[in-house]
Coordinates of C-alpha atoms in Angstrom, one line a residue:
Chain A
M188 CA 106.7 107.3 121.2
V189 CA 107.9 105.9 117.9
S190 CA 108.4 108.7 115.3
N191 CA 106.6 108.5 112.0
S192 CA 109.9 108.1 110.1
E193 CA 110.8 105.0 112.1
L194 CA 107.6 103.2 111.2
K195 CA 108.2 100.3 108.8
R196 CA 105.9 97.8 107.1
Y197 CA 104.9 95.1 109.6
Q198 CA 107.6 92.9 111.0
K199 CA 107.0 90.0 113.4
K200 CA 110.0 91.0 115.4
G201 CA 109.1 94.7 115.5
E202 CA 107.6 96.4 118.6
Y203 CA 104.6 97.7 116.7
S204 CA 101.7 96.4 114.7
Y205 CA 98.9 98.0 112.7
A206 CA 95.1 98.0 112.8
F207 CA 94.1 98.6 109.2
G208 CA 90.8 100.4 108.7
M209 CA 88.5 102.7 110.6
F210 CA 86.6 100.0 112.7
P211 CA 89.7 98.1 113.9
T212 CA 91.4 101.4 114.7
M213 CA 88.5 102.6 116.8
E214 CA 88.5 99.3 118.6
M215 CA 92.2 99.8 119.4
L216 CA 91.6 103.3 120.7
E217 CA 88.6 102.3 122.8
N218 CA 89.9 99.1 124.3
R219 CA 93.7 99.4 124.5
P220 CA 94.3 103.2 124.7
D221 CA 97.4 102.4 126.9
C222 CA 99.1 100.7 123.9
A223 CA 97.6 102.9 121.1
E224 CA 100.6 105.0 119.9
K225 CA 98.9 107.0 117.2
A226 CA 96.4 107.0 114.4
L227 CA 97.4 107.7 110.8
L228 CA 95.0 109.1 108.3
H229 CA 95.0 109.4 104.5
S230 CA 93.5 112.4 102.9
S231 CA 90.9 110.2 101.2
V232 CA 89.2 109.2 104.4
P233 CA 85.6 110.4 104.5
E234 CA 85.1 113.6 106.5
E235 CA 82.6 112.1 108.9
G236 CA 84.9 109.2 109.9
K237 CA 87.8 111.6 110.3
E238 CA 85.8 113.7 112.7
R239 CA 84.8 110.7 114.9
L240 CA 88.3 109.4 114.9
C241 CA 89.9 112.7 115.8
K242 CA 87.4 113.3 118.6
L243 CA 88.1 109.9 120.1
C244 CA 91.8 110.4 119.9
A245 CA 91.6 113.8 121.4
G246 CA 89.6 112.4 124.3
K247 CA 92.2 109.7 124.9
G248 CA 95.2 112.0 124.4
I249 CA 96.4 110.0 121.4
P250 CA 98.0 111.9 118.4
V251 CA 96.6 111.7 114.9
Y252 CA 98.6 112.4 111.8
E253 CA 97.4 113.0 108.3
N254 CA 100.2 111.6 106.1
D255 CA 99.3 110.0 102.8
R256 CA 102.8 108.8 102.0
L257 CA 103.1 107.0 105.3
V258 CA 99.7 105.4 105.0
E259 CA 100.5 104.2 101.5
K260 CA 103.8 102.8 102.7
L261 CA 102.4 100.8 105.6
R262 CA 99.0 99.6 104.3
E263 CA 98.6 96.2 102.5
K264 CA 95.5 97.1 100.5
E265 CA 94.8 100.2 98.5
N266 CA 91.4 100.9 100.1
C267 CA 92.8 101.4 103.6
F268 CA 92.7 105.0 104.7
V269 CA 93.1 104.7 108.4
I270 CA 95.8 102.9 110.4
G271 CA 96.1 102.5 114.1
V272 CA 99.6 102.0 115.4
V273 CA 99.7 99.7 118.4
R274 CA 102.6 98.8 120.7
K275 CA 102.7 95.1 121.1
Y276 CA 101.7 94.0 124.6
A277 CA 101.5 90.8 126.7
C278 CA 98.5 89.6 128.7
E279 CA 97.7 86.9 131.2
L280 CA 94.6 84.6 131.0
E281 CA 91.9 84.9 133.7
R282 CA 92.0 81.8 135.9
T283 CA 88.3 81.5 136.6
A284 CA 87.1 82.3 133.1
S285 CA 86.4 80.0 130.2
H286 CA 89.1 79.8 127.5
V287 CA 89.5 78.8 123.9
V288 CA 92.8 77.0 123.2
L289 CA 94.2 76.8 119.7
V290 CA 96.9 74.2 119.2
N291 CA 99.3 75.2 116.4
P292 CA 97.0 77.5 114.4
G293 CA 98.6 78.2 111.1
D294 CA 96.5 80.8 109.3
S295 CA 96.3 84.5 110.4
G296 CA 92.9 85.0 108.9
N297 CA 91.5 82.0 110.7
L298 CA 93.0 83.2 114.0
G299 CA 91.4 86.6 113.5
T300 CA 88.0 85.1 112.7
V301 CA 88.2 82.9 115.8
I302 CA 89.0 85.9 117.9
R303 CA 86.0 87.8 116.6
T304 CA 83.8 84.8 117.3
C305 CA 85.2 84.4 120.9
V306 CA 84.5 88.0 121.7
G307 CA 81.1 87.8 120.1
F308 CA 80.2 85.0 122.4
G309 CA 81.8 86.4 125.5
I310 CA 85.0 84.3 125.6
Q311 CA 87.7 86.8 126.5
N312 CA 90.7 84.4 127.1
L313 CA 92.6 82.7 124.3
A314 CA 95.5 80.3 124.7
L315 CA 97.8 79.6 121.8
V316 CA 100.0 76.5 121.7
E317 CA 103.3 77.0 119.8
P318 CA 104.2 76.7 117.0
A319 CA 101.4 79.2 116.2
V320 CA 100.9 82.2 114.0
D321 CA 101.7 85.7 115.2
I322 CA 98.6 87.2 116.9
F323 CA 99.8 90.7 116.1
H324 CA 100.0 90.2 112.4
P325 CA 97.9 92.9 110.8
K326 CA 96.0 90.2 108.9
T327 CA 94.9 88.7 112.2
I328 CA 93.9 92.1 113.6
R329 CA 92.0 92.9 110.4
A330 CA 90.2 89.5 110.3
S331 CA 89.3 90.0 114.0
M332 CA 87.9 93.5 113.1
G333 CA 89.8 94.8 116.1
A334 CA 88.2 92.3 118.5
L335 CA 91.8 91.3 119.4
F336 CA 91.9 94.4 121.6
R337 CA 89.1 93.0 123.7
L338 CA 90.7 89.7 124.6
N339 CA 93.5 88.3 126.7
F340 CA 95.8 85.9 125.0
H341 CA 98.9 84.0 125.9
Y342 CA 101.3 81.7 124.1
Y343 CA 102.4 78.3 125.6
P344 CA 105.3 76.2 124.4
S345 CA 103.2 73.1 124.8
F346 CA 99.7 72.0 125.6
Q347 CA 101.1 70.4 128.7
E348 CA 102.3 73.7 130.1
Y349 CA 98.9 75.3 129.5
R350 CA 97.2 72.3 131.2
E351 CA 99.5 72.4 134.2
E352 CA 98.8 76.0 134.8
Y353 CA 95.0 76.1 134.2
G354 CA 93.8 72.4 134.3
A355 CA 92.5 72.4 137.8
G356 CA 88.8 73.4 138.4
R357 CA 87.8 73.5 134.8
D358 CA 86.4 71.1 132.1
M359 CA 88.5 70.5 129.0
Y360 CA 86.8 69.7 125.7
P361 CA 89.1 68.8 122.8
F362 CA 87.3 69.0 119.4
M363 CA 88.3 66.0 117.3
L364 CA 86.9 64.1 114.3
Q365 CA 87.1 61.0 116.5
G366 CA 85.7 62.7 119.6
S367 CA 83.7 60.4 121.8
V368 CA 80.6 62.5 122.2
K369 CA 78.6 64.6 119.8
L370 CA 78.5 68.3 120.4
D371 CA 74.7 68.6 120.2
G372 CA 74.2 66.0 123.0
L373 CA 76.5 67.8 125.3
E374 CA 75.1 69.9 128.2
P375 CA 77.7 72.5 129.3
M376 CA 78.4 72.5 133.0
A377 CA 78.5 75.4 135.3
R378 CA 82.3 75.2 135.7
P379 CA 84.7 77.2 133.5
F380 CA 85.6 75.3 130.4
S381 CA 88.4 75.2 127.8
L382 CA 87.4 74.4 124.2
I383 CA 90.5 73.1 122.4
F384 CA 90.9 73.1 118.6
G385 CA 93.8 71.7 116.5
N386 CA 95.7 72.9 113.5
E387 CA 93.8 73.5 110.2
A388 CA 95.4 70.6 108.4
A389 CA 96.2 68.1 111.1
G390 CA 93.6 68.6 113.8
L391 CA 94.5 67.4 117.3
D392 CA 96.5 64.3 117.7
N393 CA 95.2 61.2 119.5
S394 CA 96.8 62.1 122.8
F395 CA 94.0 64.6 123.2
L396 CA 91.5 61.7 123.5
E397 CA 92.8 61.5 127.1
V398 CA 92.2 65.2 127.8
G399 CA 88.9 65.9 129.4
Q400 CA 85.9 65.1 127.3
S401 CA 86.6 64.8 123.6
V402 CA 83.9 66.1 121.3
R403 CA 83.0 65.8 117.7
I404 CA 80.8 68.0 115.5
A405 CA 79.1 65.3 113.5
H406 CA 78.8 66.0 109.8
S407 CA 78.1 64.1 106.6
D408 CA 80.8 62.2 104.8
G409 CA 80.5 64.7 101.9
I410 CA 83.4 66.7 103.5
D411 CA 86.5 65.5 105.3
S412 CA 86.3 68.1 108.0
L413 CA 84.9 71.5 108.8
N414 CA 87.1 74.6 108.3
L415 CA 88.8 75.4 111.6
S416 CA 87.1 78.8 112.2
L417 CA 83.7 77.2 111.5
A418 CA 84.3 74.3 113.9
A419 CA 85.5 76.7 116.6
G420 CA 82.5 79.0 115.9
I421 CA 80.0 76.2 116.2
G422 CA 81.7 74.9 119.4
I423 CA 81.8 78.3 121.0
Y424 CA 78.2 79.0 120.0
H425 CA 77.0 75.8 121.6
F426 CA 78.8 76.3 124.8
T427 CA 77.7 79.9 125.3
K428 CA 74.2 79.9 123.9
G429 CA 71.5 81.4 126.0
K430 CA 74.0 83.8 127.5
F431 CA 73.1 86.6 125.2
Chain B
M231 CA 87.4 68.7 74.5
V232 CA 89.5 71.8 75.1
S233 CA 93.1 71.4 74.0
N234 CA 95.9 72.2 76.5
S235 CA 97.1 75.1 74.4
E236 CA 93.7 76.8 74.6
L237 CA 93.7 76.8 78.4
K238 CA 94.1 80.2 79.9
R239 CA 94.2 81.6 83.4
Y240 CA 90.8 81.7 84.9
Q241 CA 88.3 84.1 83.3
K242 CA 84.8 84.7 84.6
K243 CA 83.4 84.6 81.0
G244 CA 85.4 81.5 80.1
E245 CA 83.8 78.1 79.7
Y246 CA 86.2 76.3 82.1
S247 CA 87.3 76.6 85.7
Y248 CA 89.9 74.9 87.8
A249 CA 90.0 72.9 90.9
F250 CA 93.4 73.6 92.4
G251 CA 94.9 70.9 94.5
M252 CA 94.6 67.1 94.9
F253 CA 91.6 67.0 97.1
P254 CA 89.4 69.4 95.1
T255 CA 90.4 67.6 91.9
M256 CA 89.4 64.3 93.3
E257 CA 86.0 65.7 94.4
M258 CA 85.5 67.0 90.8
L259 CA 86.3 63.6 89.4
E260 CA 84.1 61.7 91.8
N261 CA 81.1 63.9 91.8
R262 CA 81.0 65.7 88.4
P263 CA 82.8 63.3 86.1
D264 CA 80.4 64.4 83.3
C265 CA 81.9 67.9 83.4
A266 CA 85.5 66.9 84.3
E267 CA 87.6 67.7 81.2
K268 CA 91.0 66.6 82.4
A269 CA 93.5 66.5 85.2
L270 CA 96.8 68.3 84.9
L271 CA 99.8 67.2 87.0
H272 CA 103.1 68.8 87.8
S273 CA 106.1 66.6 88.1
S274 CA 106.5 67.6 91.7
V275 CA 103.3 65.8 92.8
P276 CA 104.1 63.0 95.3
E277 CA 104.1 59.6 93.7
E278 CA 101.3 58.1 95.8
G279 CA 98.9 60.9 95.1
K280 CA 99.7 60.6 91.4
E281 CA 98.8 57.0 91.4
R282 CA 95.5 57.5 93.1
L283 CA 94.6 60.3 90.7
C284 CA 95.6 58.4 87.6
K285 CA 93.6 55.3 88.7
L286 CA 90.5 57.4 89.4
C287 CA 90.8 59.2 86.0
A288 CA 91.3 55.9 84.2
G289 CA 88.2 54.5 85.8
K290 CA 86.2 57.5 84.6
G291 CA 87.8 57.7 81.2
I292 CA 89.2 61.2 81.9
P293 CA 92.6 62.1 80.5
V294 CA 95.5 63.1 82.7
Y295 CA 98.5 65.2 81.4
E296 CA 101.8 65.8 83.1
N297 CA 102.7 69.3 82.0
D298 CA 104.7 71.5 84.3
R299 CA 104.6 74.6 82.2
L300 CA 100.8 74.5 81.9
V301 CA 100.3 73.9 85.6
E302 CA 102.7 76.8 86.4
K303 CA 100.8 79.0 84.0
L304 CA 97.3 78.3 85.4
R305 CA 97.9 77.9 89.1
E306 CA 97.6 80.8 91.5
K307 CA 99.8 79.5 94.3
E308 CA 103.2 77.9 93.9
N309 CA 102.4 74.9 96.0
C310 CA 99.7 73.6 93.7
F311 CA 100.7 70.5 91.7
V312 CA 97.4 69.2 90.6
I313 CA 94.7 71.0 88.6
G314 CA 91.3 69.7 87.7
V315 CA 89.8 71.3 84.6
V316 CA 86.0 71.5 84.8
R317 CA 83.5 72.7 82.2
K318 CA 81.1 75.1 83.8
Y319 CA 77.6 73.7 84.2
A320 CA 74.2 74.8 85.3
C321 CA 71.9 73.2 87.9
E322 CA 68.4 73.4 89.3
L323 CA 67.5 73.3 92.9
E324 CA 65.5 70.5 94.4
R325 CA 62.0 71.7 95.2
T326 CA 61.4 69.6 98.3
A327 CA 64.8 69.9 99.8
S328 CA 66.1 72.5 102.3
H329 CA 68.0 75.4 100.8
V330 CA 70.6 78.0 101.8
V331 CA 70.0 81.4 100.1
L332 CA 72.9 83.9 99.9
V333 CA 71.8 87.4 99.0
N334 CA 74.5 89.4 97.3
P335 CA 77.6 87.4 98.6
G336 CA 80.7 89.5 97.8
D337 CA 83.6 87.3 98.8
S338 CA 84.7 84.2 97.0
G339 CA 86.4 82.7 100.0
N340 CA 83.3 83.1 102.2
L341 CA 81.2 81.6 99.5
G342 CA 83.4 78.5 99.3
T343 CA 83.4 78.1 103.1
V344 CA 79.6 78.3 103.2
I345 CA 79.4 75.6 100.4
R346 CA 81.7 73.3 102.4
T347 CA 79.6 73.8 105.5
C348 CA 76.3 73.3 103.6
V349 CA 77.6 69.9 102.2
G350 CA 79.0 69.0 105.7
F351 CA 75.5 69.4 107.2
G352 CA 73.6 67.9 104.3
I353 CA 72.3 71.0 102.6
Q354 CA 72.7 70.3 98.9
N355 CA 70.9 73.2 97.4
L356 CA 72.2 76.8 97.3
A357 CA 70.4 79.8 95.8
L358 CA 72.4 83.0 95.1
V359 CA 70.8 86.3 94.6
E360 CA 72.5 88.7 92.2
P361 CA 74.7 90.6 92.3
A362 CA 76.8 87.8 93.7
V363 CA 80.3 86.5 93.2
D364 CA 81.1 83.9 90.6
I365 CA 80.6 80.4 92.1
F366 CA 83.1 79.0 89.6
H367 CA 86.0 81.2 90.6
P368 CA 88.9 78.9 91.5
K369 CA 89.1 80.6 94.9
T370 CA 85.5 79.5 95.7
I371 CA 86.2 76.0 94.5
R372 CA 89.4 75.9 96.6
A373 CA 87.7 77.3 99.7
S374 CA 84.9 74.7 99.3
M375 CA 87.6 72.0 99.1
G376 CA 85.8 70.8 96.1
A377 CA 82.4 70.5 98.0
L378 CA 81.0 72.7 95.2
F379 CA 80.8 69.5 93.1
R380 CA 78.4 67.9 95.5
L381 CA 75.8 70.7 95.5
N382 CA 73.1 72.2 93.3
F383 CA 73.3 76.0 92.9
H384 CA 71.3 78.6 90.9
Y385 CA 71.5 82.3 90.5
Y386 CA 68.4 84.5 90.8
P387 CA 68.1 88.1 89.6
S388 CA 66.2 89.0 92.8
F389 CA 65.1 87.4 96.0
Q390 CA 61.5 87.9 94.8
E391 CA 62.1 85.6 91.9
Y392 CA 63.5 82.9 94.2
R393 CA 60.6 83.3 96.5
E394 CA 58.0 83.0 93.7
E395 CA 59.6 79.9 92.5
Y396 CA 60.2 78.1 95.8
G397 CA 58.3 79.9 98.5
A398 CA 55.3 77.5 98.7
G399 CA 55.5 74.6 101.2
R400 CA 58.6 75.7 103.0
D401 CA 59.7 77.9 105.9
M402 CA 61.9 80.8 105.3
Y403 CA 64.3 82.1 107.9
P404 CA 66.2 85.3 107.2
F405 CA 69.1 85.8 109.5
M406 CA 69.3 89.4 110.6
L407 CA 70.8 91.4 113.5
Q408 CA 67.3 92.7 114.2
G409 CA 65.7 89.2 113.7
S410 CA 62.7 88.8 115.9
V411 CA 63.6 85.4 117.5
K412 CA 66.8 84.0 118.8
L413 CA 68.3 81.1 117.0
D414 CA 68.8 79.0 120.1
G415 CA 65.1 79.2 121.0
L416 CA 64.0 78.0 117.6
E417 CA 62.8 74.5 117.0
P418 CA 63.1 73.6 113.4
M419 CA 60.0 72.2 111.8
A420 CA 59.6 69.1 109.7
R421 CA 59.0 71.1 106.5
P422 CA 61.8 72.0 104.1
F423 CA 63.4 75.3 105.0
S424 CA 65.4 78.1 103.5
L425 CA 68.0 79.8 105.6
I426 CA 68.7 83.3 104.1
F427 CA 71.9 85.3 104.7
G428 CA 72.8 88.7 103.5
N429 CA 75.9 90.4 102.2
E430 CA 79.1 90.5 104.3
A431 CA 79.0 94.3 104.8
A432 CA 75.3 95.1 104.6
G433 CA 73.4 92.1 105.9
L434 CA 69.8 91.7 104.8
D435 CA 67.7 94.9 104.4
N436 CA 64.6 95.5 106.5
S437 CA 62.2 94.1 103.8
F438 CA 63.3 90.7 105.0
L439 CA 61.6 91.2 108.3
E440 CA 58.4 90.4 106.4
V441 CA 59.8 87.1 105.0
G442 CA 59.0 84.1 107.1
Q443 CA 60.5 84.1 110.6
S444 CA 63.4 86.4 111.0
V445 CA 66.2 85.0 113.3
R446 CA 69.1 86.5 115.1
I447 CA 72.2 84.9 116.4
A448 CA 72.5 86.7 119.7
H449 CA 76.0 87.9 120.6
S450 CA 77.7 90.3 122.9
D451 CA 78.1 94.0 122.0
G452 CA 81.8 93.4 121.8
I453 CA 81.5 92.9 118.0
D454 CA 79.2 94.5 115.5
S455 CA 78.3 91.3 113.7
L456 CA 79.6 87.8 113.1
N457 CA 81.5 87.0 109.9
L458 CA 79.1 85.8 107.2
S459 CA 80.5 82.3 106.9
L460 CA 80.4 81.9 110.7
A461 CA 76.8 83.1 110.9
A462 CA 75.8 80.8 108.1
G463 CA 77.7 77.9 109.7
I464 CA 76.1 78.3 113.1
G465 CA 72.6 78.7 111.5
I466 CA 73.1 75.6 109.3
Y467 CA 74.4 73.6 112.2
H468 CA 71.4 74.5 114.4
F469 CA 68.9 73.6 111.7
T470 CA 70.5 70.2 110.9
K471 CA 71.8 69.0 114.2
G472 CA 70.9 65.5 115.2
K473 CA 70.8 64.5 111.6
F474 CA 74.4 63.1 111.6

């Protein structure tokens, strides 16, 4: 286990990341106890939260340290009093499950929001096509509210490699401004599906018009496009509604 | 008109706000030319963008200044090379149009994202119940990508005052975790509607169960709630789909 003195502010190349805040830390402890190294507390954490956290850690055999200086060194915002230290891990996607595929996502906050929405609507497999932001960045974990710990993710060097591995037996839906059918006219099929979304600025390039059934979320010409996390949220909602 | 030397970094109490970036500035010029004071350029702006902007300003009789020091003083991010200076204005909501109502929104970015989604799906009237973030904060304008300039907004001291003014002849839908019907089972009626969303952290309190038809966006228990801008986006999409 990493010692407290070895812990540094987050680094992409480091072995560890951080869940900032009580709720994301609880999510880490509940859903990835095997990778949860420890929990760090600041003396300002409310007594009730502290008790719940300590009880959960005790049940899982995960150590808790109260160490104001360390929390103050690692945290990114002053109002963070609980930090979960997580060892980075790798996952594989489930072959028969539905996926969300993000091609070149560039914003950590958007990625976290998409993860939270995926988990909220029962999509537990996320493919990321490189270049893509670091899924273990604390901003992503925070924006996901710890939902990252409930999902399988995997990075692919290209969309082609994802498609070769998972393309058979599933329906692919690239979301594009020039998509050939409107989302609200689309009846999801019983097969597993992959919902594919492009980069915040560039969207998906025209080559995706040849991938499965391209879809557009029709909107007024008052905006040039929807925000990525919104488009993904609306797409995921449409494809999973009635399930909950 | 305000002189360049009087312009300060954004202040809530000030008379002016700023659209940071080319696209939001163009939106200001196109949609609120009456309140557009001037455009400020940095010498690093690409030539093509500069030409388009200058042409638009000339057509509207709005001055443009190239002034690196001023842009550098006002901007919040280093990669901003165009600033639209806008005089703050007040609006009234349209009585017979559909509205979105945000009760105590606390995050400027979320507010901007909701505005962009509203405009994207043809909702051009937004009520804000106080306490609420400042709609003219440059972060809101930026997150809206300038869609703020295409929408009417109005602040109300309480939901009750909004309801007294606009409640007649419309259907009200408060979105709540404990809402009594699921969104996907709801068929929007022909009357104008108000979609009501609560604060990021607290949602709407139970008193809203008595307001119109409460709605929930059903999701898995893997998350405690959806992000506000996601919930609003999905709600607005559902109520307006088929319109575009």
